[in-house]
Tab-separated table of C-alpha atoms and ligand atoms in Angstrom:
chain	number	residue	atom	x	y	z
A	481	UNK	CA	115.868	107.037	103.768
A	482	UNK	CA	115.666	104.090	101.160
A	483	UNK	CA	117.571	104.349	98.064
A	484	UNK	CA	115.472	104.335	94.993
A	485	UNK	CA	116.149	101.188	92.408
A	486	UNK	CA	117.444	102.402	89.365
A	487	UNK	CA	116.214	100.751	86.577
A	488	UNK	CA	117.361	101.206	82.951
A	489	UNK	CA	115.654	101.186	79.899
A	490	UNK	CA	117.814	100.154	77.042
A	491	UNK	CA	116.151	100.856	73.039
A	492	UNK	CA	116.952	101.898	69.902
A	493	UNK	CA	114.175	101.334	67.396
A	494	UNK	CA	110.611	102.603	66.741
A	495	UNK	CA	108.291	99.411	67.774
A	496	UNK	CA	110.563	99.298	70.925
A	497	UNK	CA	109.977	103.392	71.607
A	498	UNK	CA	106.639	102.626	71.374
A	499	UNK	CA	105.469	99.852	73.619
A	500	UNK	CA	108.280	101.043	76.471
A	501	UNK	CA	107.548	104.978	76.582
A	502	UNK	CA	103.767	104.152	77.786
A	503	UNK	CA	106.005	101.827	80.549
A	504	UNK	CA	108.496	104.558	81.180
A	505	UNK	CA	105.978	107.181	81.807
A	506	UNK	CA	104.830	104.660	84.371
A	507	UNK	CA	107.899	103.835	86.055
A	508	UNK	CA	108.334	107.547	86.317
A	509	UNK	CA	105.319	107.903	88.804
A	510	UNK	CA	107.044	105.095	91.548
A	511	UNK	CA	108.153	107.174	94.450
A	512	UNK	CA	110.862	103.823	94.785
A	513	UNK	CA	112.286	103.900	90.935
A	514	UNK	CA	114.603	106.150	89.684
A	515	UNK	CA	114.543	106.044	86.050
A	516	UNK	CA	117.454	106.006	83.484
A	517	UNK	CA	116.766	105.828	79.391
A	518	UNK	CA	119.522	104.829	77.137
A	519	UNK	CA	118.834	104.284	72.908
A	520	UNK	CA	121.096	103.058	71.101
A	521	UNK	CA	119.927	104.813	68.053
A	522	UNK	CA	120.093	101.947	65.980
A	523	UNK	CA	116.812	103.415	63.918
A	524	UNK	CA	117.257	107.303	63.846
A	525	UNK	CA	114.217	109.505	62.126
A	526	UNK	CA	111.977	106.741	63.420
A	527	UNK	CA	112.867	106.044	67.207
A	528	UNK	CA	113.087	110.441	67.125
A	529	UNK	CA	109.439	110.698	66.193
A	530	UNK	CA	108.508	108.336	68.573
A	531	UNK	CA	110.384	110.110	71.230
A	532	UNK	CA	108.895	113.480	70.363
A	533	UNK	CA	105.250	112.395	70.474
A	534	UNK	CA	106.108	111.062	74.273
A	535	UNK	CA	108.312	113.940	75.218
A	536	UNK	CA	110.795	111.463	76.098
A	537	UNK	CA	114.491	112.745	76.592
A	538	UNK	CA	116.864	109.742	77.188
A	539	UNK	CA	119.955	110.373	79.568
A	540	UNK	CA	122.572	108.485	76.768
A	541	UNK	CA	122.148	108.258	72.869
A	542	UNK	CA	124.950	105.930	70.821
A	543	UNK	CA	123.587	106.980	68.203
A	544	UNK	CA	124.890	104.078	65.855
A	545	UNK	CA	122.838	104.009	62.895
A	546	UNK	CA	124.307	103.525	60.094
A	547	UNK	CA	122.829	103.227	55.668
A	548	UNK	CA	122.851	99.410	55.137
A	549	UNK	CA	124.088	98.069	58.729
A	550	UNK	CA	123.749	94.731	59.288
A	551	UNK	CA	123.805	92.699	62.075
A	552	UNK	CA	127.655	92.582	63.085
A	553	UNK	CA	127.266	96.525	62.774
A	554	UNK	CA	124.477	96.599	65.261
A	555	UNK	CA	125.412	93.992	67.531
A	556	UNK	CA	128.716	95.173	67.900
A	557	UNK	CA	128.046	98.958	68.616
A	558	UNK	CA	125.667	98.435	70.726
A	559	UNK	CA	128.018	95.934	73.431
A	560	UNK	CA	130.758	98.403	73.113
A	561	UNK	CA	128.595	101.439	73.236
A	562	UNK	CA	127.140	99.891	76.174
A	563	UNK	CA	129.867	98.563	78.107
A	564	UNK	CA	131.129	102.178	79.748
A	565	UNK	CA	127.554	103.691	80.380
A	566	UNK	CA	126.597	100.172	82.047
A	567	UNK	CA	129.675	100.222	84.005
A	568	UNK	CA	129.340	103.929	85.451
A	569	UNK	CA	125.649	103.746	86.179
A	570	UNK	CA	125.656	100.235	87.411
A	571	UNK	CA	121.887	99.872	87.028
A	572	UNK	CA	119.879	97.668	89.222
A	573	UNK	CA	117.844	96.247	86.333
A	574	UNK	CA	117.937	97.127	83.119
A	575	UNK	CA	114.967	96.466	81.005
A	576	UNK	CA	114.356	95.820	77.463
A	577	UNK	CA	112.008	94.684	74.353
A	578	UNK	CA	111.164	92.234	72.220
A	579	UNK	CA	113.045	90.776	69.973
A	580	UNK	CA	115.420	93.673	68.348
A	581	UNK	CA	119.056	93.173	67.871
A	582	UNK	CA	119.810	96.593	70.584
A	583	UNK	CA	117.645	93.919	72.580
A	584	UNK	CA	119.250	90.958	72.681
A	585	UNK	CA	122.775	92.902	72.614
A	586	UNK	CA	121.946	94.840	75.470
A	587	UNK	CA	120.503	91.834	77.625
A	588	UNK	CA	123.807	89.858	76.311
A	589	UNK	CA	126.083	92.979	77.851
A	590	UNK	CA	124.724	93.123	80.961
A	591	UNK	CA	125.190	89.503	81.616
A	592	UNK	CA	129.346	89.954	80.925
A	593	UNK	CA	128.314	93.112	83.545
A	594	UNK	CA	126.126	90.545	85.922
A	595	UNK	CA	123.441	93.064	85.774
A	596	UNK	CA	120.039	91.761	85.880
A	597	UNK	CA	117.930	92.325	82.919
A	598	UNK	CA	113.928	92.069	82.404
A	599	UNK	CA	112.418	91.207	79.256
A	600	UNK	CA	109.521	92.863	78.196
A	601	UNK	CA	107.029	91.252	75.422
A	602	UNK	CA	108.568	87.438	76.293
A	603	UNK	CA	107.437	84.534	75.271
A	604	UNK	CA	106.553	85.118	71.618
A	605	UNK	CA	107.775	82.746	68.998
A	606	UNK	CA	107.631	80.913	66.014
A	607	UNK	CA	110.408	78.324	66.877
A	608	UNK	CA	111.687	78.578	62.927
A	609	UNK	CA	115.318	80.298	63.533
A	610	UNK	CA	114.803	81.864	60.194
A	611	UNK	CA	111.354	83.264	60.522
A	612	UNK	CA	111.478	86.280	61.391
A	613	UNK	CA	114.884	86.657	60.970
A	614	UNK	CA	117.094	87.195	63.180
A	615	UNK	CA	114.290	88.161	65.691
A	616	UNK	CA	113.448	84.298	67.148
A	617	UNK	CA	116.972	83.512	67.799
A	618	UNK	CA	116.848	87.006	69.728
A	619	UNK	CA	113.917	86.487	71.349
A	620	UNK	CA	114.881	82.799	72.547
A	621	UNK	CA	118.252	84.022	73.568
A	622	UNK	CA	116.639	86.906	75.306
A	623	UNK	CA	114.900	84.134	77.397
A	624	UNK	CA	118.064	82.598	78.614
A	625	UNK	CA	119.731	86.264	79.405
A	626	UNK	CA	117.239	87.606	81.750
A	627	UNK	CA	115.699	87.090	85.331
A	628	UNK	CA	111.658	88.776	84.646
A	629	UNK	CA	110.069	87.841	82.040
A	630	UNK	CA	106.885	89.669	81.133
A	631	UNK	CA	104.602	87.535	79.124
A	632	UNK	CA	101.916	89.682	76.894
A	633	UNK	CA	99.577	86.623	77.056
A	634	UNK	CA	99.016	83.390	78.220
A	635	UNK	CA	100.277	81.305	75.554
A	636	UNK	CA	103.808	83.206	75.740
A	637	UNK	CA	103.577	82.260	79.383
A	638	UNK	CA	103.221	78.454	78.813
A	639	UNK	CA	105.995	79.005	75.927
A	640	UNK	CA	108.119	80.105	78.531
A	641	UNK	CA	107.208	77.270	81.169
A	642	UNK	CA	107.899	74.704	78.707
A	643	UNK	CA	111.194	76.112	78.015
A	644	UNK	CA	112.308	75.490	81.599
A	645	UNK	CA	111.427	79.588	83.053
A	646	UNK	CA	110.316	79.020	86.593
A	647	UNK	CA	106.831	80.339	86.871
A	648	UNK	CA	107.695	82.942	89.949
A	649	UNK	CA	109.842	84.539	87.162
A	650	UNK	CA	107.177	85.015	84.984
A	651	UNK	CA	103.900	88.314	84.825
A	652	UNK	CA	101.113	88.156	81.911
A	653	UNK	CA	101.110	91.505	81.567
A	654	UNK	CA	99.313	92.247	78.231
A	655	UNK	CA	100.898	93.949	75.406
A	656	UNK	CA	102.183	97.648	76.459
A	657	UNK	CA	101.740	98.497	72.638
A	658	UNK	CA	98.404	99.120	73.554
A	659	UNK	CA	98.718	101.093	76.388
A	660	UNK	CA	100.326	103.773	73.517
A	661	UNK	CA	96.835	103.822	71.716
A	662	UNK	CA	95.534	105.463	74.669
A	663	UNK	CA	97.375	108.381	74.219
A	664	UNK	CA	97.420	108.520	70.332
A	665	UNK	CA	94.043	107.939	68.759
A	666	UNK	CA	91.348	110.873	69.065
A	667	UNK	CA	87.908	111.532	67.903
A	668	UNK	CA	87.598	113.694	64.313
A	669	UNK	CA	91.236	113.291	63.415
A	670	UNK	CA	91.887	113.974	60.001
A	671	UNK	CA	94.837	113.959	57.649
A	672	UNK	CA	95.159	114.941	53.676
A	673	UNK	CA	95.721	111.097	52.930
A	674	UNK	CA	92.182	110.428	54.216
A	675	UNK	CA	90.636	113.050	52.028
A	676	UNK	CA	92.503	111.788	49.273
A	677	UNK	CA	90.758	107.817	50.267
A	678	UNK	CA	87.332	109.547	50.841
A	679	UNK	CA	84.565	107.513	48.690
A	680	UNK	CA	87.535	104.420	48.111
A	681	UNK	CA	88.034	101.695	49.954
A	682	UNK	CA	91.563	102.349	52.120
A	683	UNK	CA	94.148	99.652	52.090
A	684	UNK	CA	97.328	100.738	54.796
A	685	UNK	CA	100.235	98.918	53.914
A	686	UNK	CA	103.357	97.928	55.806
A	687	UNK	CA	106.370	96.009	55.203
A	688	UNK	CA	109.770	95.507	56.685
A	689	UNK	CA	110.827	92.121	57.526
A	690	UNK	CA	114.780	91.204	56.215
A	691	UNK	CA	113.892	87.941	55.125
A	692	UNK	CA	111.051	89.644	52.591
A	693	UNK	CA	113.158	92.378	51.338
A	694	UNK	CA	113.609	91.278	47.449
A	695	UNK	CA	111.886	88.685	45.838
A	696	UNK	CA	109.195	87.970	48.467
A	697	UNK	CA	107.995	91.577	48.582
A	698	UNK	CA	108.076	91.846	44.775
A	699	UNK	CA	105.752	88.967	44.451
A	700	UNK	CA	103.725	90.781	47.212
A	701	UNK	CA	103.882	94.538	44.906
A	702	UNK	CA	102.744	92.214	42.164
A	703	UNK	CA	99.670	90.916	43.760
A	704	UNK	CA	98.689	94.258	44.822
A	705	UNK	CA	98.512	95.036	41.254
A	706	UNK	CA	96.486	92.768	39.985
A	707	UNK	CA	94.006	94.018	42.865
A	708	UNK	CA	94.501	97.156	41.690
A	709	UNK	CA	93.581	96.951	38.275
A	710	UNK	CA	90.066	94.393	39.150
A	711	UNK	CA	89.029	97.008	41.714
A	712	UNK	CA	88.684	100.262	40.959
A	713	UNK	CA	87.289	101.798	44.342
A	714	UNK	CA	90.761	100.259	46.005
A	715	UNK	CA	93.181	103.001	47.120
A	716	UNK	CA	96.679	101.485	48.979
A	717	UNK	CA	98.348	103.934	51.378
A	718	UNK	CA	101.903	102.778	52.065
A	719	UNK	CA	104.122	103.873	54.716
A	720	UNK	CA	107.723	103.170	52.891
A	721	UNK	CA	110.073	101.739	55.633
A	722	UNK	CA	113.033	103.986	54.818
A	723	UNK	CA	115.566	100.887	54.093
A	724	UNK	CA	116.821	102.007	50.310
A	725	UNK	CA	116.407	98.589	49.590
A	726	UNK	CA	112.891	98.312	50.381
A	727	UNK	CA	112.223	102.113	48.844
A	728	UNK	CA	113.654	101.368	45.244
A	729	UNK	CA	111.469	97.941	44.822
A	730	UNK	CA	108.565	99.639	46.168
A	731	UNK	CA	108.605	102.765	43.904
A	732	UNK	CA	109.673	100.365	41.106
A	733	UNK	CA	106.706	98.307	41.154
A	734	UNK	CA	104.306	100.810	42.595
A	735	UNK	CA	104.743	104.276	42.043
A	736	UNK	CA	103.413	104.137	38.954
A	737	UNK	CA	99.795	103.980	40.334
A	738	UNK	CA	97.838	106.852	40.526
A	739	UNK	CA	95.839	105.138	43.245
A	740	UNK	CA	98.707	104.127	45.245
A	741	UNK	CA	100.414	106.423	47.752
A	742	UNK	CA	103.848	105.864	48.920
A	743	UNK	CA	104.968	108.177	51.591
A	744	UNK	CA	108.014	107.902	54.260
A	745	UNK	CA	106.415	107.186	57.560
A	746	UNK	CA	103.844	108.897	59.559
A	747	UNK	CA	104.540	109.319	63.051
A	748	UNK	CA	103.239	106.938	65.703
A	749	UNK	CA	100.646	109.587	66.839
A	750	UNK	CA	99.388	109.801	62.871
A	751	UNK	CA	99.899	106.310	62.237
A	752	UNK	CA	97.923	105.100	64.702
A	753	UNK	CA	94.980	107.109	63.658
A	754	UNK	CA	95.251	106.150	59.947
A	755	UNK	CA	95.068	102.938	61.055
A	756	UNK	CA	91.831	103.857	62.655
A	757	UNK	CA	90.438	105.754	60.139
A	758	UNK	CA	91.485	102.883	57.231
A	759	UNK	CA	89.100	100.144	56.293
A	760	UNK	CA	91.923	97.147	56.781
A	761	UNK	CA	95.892	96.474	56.937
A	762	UNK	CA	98.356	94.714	54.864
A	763	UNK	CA	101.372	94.478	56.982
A	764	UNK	CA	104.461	91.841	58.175
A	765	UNK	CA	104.428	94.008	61.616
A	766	UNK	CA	104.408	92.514	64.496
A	767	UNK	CA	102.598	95.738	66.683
A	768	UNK	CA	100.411	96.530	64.158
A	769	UNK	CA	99.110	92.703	64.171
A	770	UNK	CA	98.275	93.816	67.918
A	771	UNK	CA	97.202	97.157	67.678
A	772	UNK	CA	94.746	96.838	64.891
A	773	UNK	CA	91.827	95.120	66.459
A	774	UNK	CA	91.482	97.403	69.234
A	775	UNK	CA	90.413	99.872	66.342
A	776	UNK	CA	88.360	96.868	64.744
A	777	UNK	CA	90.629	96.829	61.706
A	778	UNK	CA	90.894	93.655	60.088
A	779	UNK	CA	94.723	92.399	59.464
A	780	UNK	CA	95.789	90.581	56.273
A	781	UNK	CA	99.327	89.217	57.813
A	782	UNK	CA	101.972	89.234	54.547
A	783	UNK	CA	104.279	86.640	56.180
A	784	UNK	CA	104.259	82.476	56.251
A	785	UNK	CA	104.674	82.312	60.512
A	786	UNK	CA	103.473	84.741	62.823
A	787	UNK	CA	104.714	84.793	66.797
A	788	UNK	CA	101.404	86.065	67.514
A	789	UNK	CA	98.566	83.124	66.751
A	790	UNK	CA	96.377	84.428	69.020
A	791	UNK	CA	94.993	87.168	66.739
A	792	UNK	CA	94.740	84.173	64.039
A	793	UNK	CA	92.469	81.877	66.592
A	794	UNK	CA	90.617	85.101	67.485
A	795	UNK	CA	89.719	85.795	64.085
A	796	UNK	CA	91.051	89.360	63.893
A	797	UNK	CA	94.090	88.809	62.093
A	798	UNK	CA	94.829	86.172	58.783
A	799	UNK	CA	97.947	84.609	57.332
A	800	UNK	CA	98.028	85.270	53.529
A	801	UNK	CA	101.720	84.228	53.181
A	802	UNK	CA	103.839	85.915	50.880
A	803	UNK	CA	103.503	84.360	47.493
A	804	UNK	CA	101.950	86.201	44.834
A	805	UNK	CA	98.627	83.987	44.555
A	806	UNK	CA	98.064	83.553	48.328
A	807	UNK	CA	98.278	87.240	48.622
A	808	UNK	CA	95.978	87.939	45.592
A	809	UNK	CA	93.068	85.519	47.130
A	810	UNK	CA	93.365	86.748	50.438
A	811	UNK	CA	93.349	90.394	49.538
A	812	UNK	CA	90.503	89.684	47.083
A	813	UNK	CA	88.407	86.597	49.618
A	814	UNK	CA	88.364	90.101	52.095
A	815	UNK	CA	86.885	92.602	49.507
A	816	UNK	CA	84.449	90.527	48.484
A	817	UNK	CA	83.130	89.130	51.349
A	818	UNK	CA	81.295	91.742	53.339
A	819	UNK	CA	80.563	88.972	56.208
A	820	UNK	CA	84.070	88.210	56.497
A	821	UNK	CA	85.231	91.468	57.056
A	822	UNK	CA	82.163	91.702	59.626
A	823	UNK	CA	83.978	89.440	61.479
A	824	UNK	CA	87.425	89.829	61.367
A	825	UNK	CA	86.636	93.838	62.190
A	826	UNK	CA	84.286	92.154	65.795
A	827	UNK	CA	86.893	90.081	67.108
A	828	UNK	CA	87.832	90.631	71.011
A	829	UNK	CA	91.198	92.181	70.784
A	830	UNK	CA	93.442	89.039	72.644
A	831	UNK	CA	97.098	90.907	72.915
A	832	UNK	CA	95.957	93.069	76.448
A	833	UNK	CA	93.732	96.058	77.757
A	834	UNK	CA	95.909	98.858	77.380
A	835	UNK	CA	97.025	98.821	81.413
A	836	UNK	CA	100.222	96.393	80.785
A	837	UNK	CA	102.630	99.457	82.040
A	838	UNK	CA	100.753	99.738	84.887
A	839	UNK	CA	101.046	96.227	85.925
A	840	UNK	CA	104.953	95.911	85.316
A	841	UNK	CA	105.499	98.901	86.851
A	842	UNK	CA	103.274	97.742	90.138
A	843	UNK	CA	105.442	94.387	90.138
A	844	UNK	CA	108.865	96.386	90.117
A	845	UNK	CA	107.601	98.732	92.687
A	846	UNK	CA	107.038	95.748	95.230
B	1389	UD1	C1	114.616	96.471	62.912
B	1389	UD1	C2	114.529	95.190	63.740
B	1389	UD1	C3	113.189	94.502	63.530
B	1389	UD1	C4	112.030	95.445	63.756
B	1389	UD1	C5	112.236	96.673	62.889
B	1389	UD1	C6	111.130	97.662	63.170
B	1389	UD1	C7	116.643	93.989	64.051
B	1389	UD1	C8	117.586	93.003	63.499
B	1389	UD1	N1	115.564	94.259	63.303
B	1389	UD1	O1	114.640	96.084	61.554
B	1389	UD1	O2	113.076	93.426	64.447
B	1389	UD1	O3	110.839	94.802	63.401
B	1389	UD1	O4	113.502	97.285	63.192
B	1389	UD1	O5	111.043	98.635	62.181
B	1389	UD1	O6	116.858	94.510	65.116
B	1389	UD1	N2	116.679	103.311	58.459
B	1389	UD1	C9	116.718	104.682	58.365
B	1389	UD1	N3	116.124	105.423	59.357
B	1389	UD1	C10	115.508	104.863	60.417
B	1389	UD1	C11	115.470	103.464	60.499
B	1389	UD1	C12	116.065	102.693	59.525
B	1389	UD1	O7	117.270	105.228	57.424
B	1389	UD1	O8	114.982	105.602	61.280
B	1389	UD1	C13	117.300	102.493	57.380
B	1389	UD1	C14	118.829	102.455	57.475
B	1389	UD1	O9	119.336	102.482	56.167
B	1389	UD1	C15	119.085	101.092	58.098
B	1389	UD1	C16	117.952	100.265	57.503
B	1389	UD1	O10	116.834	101.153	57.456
B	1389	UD1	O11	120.346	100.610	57.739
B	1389	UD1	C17	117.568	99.029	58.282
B	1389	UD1	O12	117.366	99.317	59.674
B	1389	UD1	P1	117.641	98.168	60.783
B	1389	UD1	O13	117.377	98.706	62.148
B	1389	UD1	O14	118.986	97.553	60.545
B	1389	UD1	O15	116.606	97.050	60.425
B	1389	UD1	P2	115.027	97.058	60.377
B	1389	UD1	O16	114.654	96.328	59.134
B	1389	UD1	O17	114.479	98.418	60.597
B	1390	UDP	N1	104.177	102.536	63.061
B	1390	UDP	C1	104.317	103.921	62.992
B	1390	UDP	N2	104.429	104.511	61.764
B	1390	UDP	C2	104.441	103.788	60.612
B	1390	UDP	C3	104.337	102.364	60.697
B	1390	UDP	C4	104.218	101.764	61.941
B	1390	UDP	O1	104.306	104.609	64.015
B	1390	UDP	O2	104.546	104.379	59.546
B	1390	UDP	C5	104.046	101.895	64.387
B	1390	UDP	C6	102.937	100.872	64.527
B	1390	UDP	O3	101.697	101.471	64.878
B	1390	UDP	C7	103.466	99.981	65.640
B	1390	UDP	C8	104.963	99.970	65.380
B	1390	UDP	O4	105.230	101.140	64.598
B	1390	UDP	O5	103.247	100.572	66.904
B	1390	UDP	C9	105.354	98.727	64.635
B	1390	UDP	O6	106.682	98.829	64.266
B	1390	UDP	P1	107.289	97.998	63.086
B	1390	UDP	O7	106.227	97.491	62.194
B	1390	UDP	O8	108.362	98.846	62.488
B	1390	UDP	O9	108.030	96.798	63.846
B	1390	UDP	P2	107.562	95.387	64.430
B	1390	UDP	O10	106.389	95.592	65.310
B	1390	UDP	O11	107.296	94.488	63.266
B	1390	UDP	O12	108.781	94.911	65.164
């Protein structure tokens, strides 16, 4: 009988748990793959709620979260966390996400291990080392660490050429991000926060990014305001990363409004059907910039580079920068103009079809 090819999946944080469970549940199905699942826990409420709306039990947890980590913390966990599991289950691929630092830590352990990794959401970037922050210089070194590289889109793909990856190496796969919404969104879903929006005009609002946390993001809370108090039919729903940081600037700035809601994060199954239930998104995200035209949502993007230009050219998402002015017009140039939001809420979505698991999955089946 052939032996089965063991393949690992390596995570730790929610926008990872998201775009690999769809690909998990995938790899599950190959009669050649045996699948192993090991999180580093480096988010802990949030990677859990992912993992309970995909039923997903991984076989090793390092649970290394800690309040206020920062990158030494992470990166160094996660290699020594890594380094017995990798060495007893001597995986024949490991695979892992984006741009995260479990990512590029992971990746960077199995090459001391010489075990080959695949890279999954490739090719992105903004080639500015401190935008995002640290997530290009993962994402680039990610590149150099591993031997597949699946490309969302085509424009990651000739990223990737032009850095030197030889072509055979490389699958456009589309974004697996949107393989989740399959599963998530549903017809006549409802949730208190929409009743509270009902007859208002629903702004969702994320924000994460390290190199916003502080001033940036206060000058963003402060345009927000002044939209606030010039339209009275706006209502903001914010799901509060839960970095204390982010939390105390948020509340200080914010919770004051009556027409404001600041809650801790709704799970990916709720999220995902706020989003389609809201009239448009304020976020830095980099899945939600993805996700949101497949429910026709327009995207107002609060950072000064995105990784994802496609969703610029397509018209579906915009750049409004982080300053308080750019934010203010942008914010305001979308509620007033009824044709613009027209078209930013028709755009083709360009990040995939929702079938990228399926594709990876038939490639590492071959
Ligand atoms: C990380 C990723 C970022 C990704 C983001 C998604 C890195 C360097 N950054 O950033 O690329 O876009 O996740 O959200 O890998 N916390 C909790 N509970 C949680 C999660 C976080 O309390 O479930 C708090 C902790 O205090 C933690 C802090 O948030 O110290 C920051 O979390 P961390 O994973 O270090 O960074 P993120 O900003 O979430
Ligand atoms: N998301 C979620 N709950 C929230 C906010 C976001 O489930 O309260 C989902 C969102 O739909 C997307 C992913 O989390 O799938 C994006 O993660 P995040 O913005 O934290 O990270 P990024 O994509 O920027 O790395």
């Amino acid at each position: 009988m052939e032996e089965k090819r063991k393949i690992m999946s390596i995570f730790g944080t929610r926008p990872e748990a998201i775009k690999l469970c769809p690909l998990i549940e995938e790899l599950r199905q190959r009669e050649g793959i045996l699948c192993r699942v090991c999180v580093t826990g480096q988010h802990r409420e949030m990677l859990d709620q992912v993992l309970g709306v995909f039923d997903l039990r991984p076989d090793y947890d390092l649970a290394i979260m800690r309040e206020g980590q920062d990158l030494f913390d992470i990166t160094t966990a996660v290699l020594t966390g890594l380094r017995p599991i990798l060495m007893e289950e001597r995986p024949d691929l490991v695979l892992v996400h984006g741009d995260t630092t479990t990512a590029f830590a992971a990746a960077l352990a199995c090459f001391y291990l010489k075990i080959p990794v695949g890279h999954v959401e490739a090719g992105l970037r903004t080639y500015d080392l401190r935008s995002p922050f640290p997530e290009e210089w993962n994402r680039q070194a990610l590149t150099k660490l591993a031997v597949h590289h699946f490309a969302p889109t085509e424009r990651a793909r000739e990223n990737l050429l032009r850095e030197g990856v030889p072509s055979e190496r490389i699958l456009v796969t589309g974004n697996t991000g949107l393989d989740a919404l399959r599963k998530t969104v549903r017809e006549g879903y409802t949730h208190p926060e929409l009743e509270w929006a009902r007859g208002s005009r629903l702004l969702l609002l994320t924000l994460h990014r390290r190199e916003s946390v502080g001033a940036p993001m206060a000058r963003i809370f402060r345009a927000l305001r002044r939209i606030l108090s010039e339209f009275e039919d706006v209502k903001i729903l914010y799901s509060m990363h839960p970095n204390p940081a982010i939390r105390s600037l948020a509340w200080k700035l914010l919770g004051s409004w009556e027409r404001v809601h600041l809650i801790d994060p709704p799970n990916v199954l709720d999220f995902h059907n706020l989003m389609a239930n809201c009239d448009w998104i304020l976020t830095d995200s980099g899945g939600i910039q993805e996700e949101a035209p497949s429910l026709h949502k327009p995207v107002l993007v609060l950072r000064e580079s995105t990784e994802r230009p496609e969703g610029l050219e397509a018209g579906c998402t915009r750049l409004v920068g982080t300053g308080e002015e750019s934010v203010y017009r942008g914010v305001r140039e979308l509620l007033e103009n009824p044709a613009l939001f027209y078209a930013m809420s028709h755009s083709p979505n360009p990040f995939g079809d929702g079938d990228a698991s399926r594709r990876i999955a038939d490639y590492l089946n071959k």
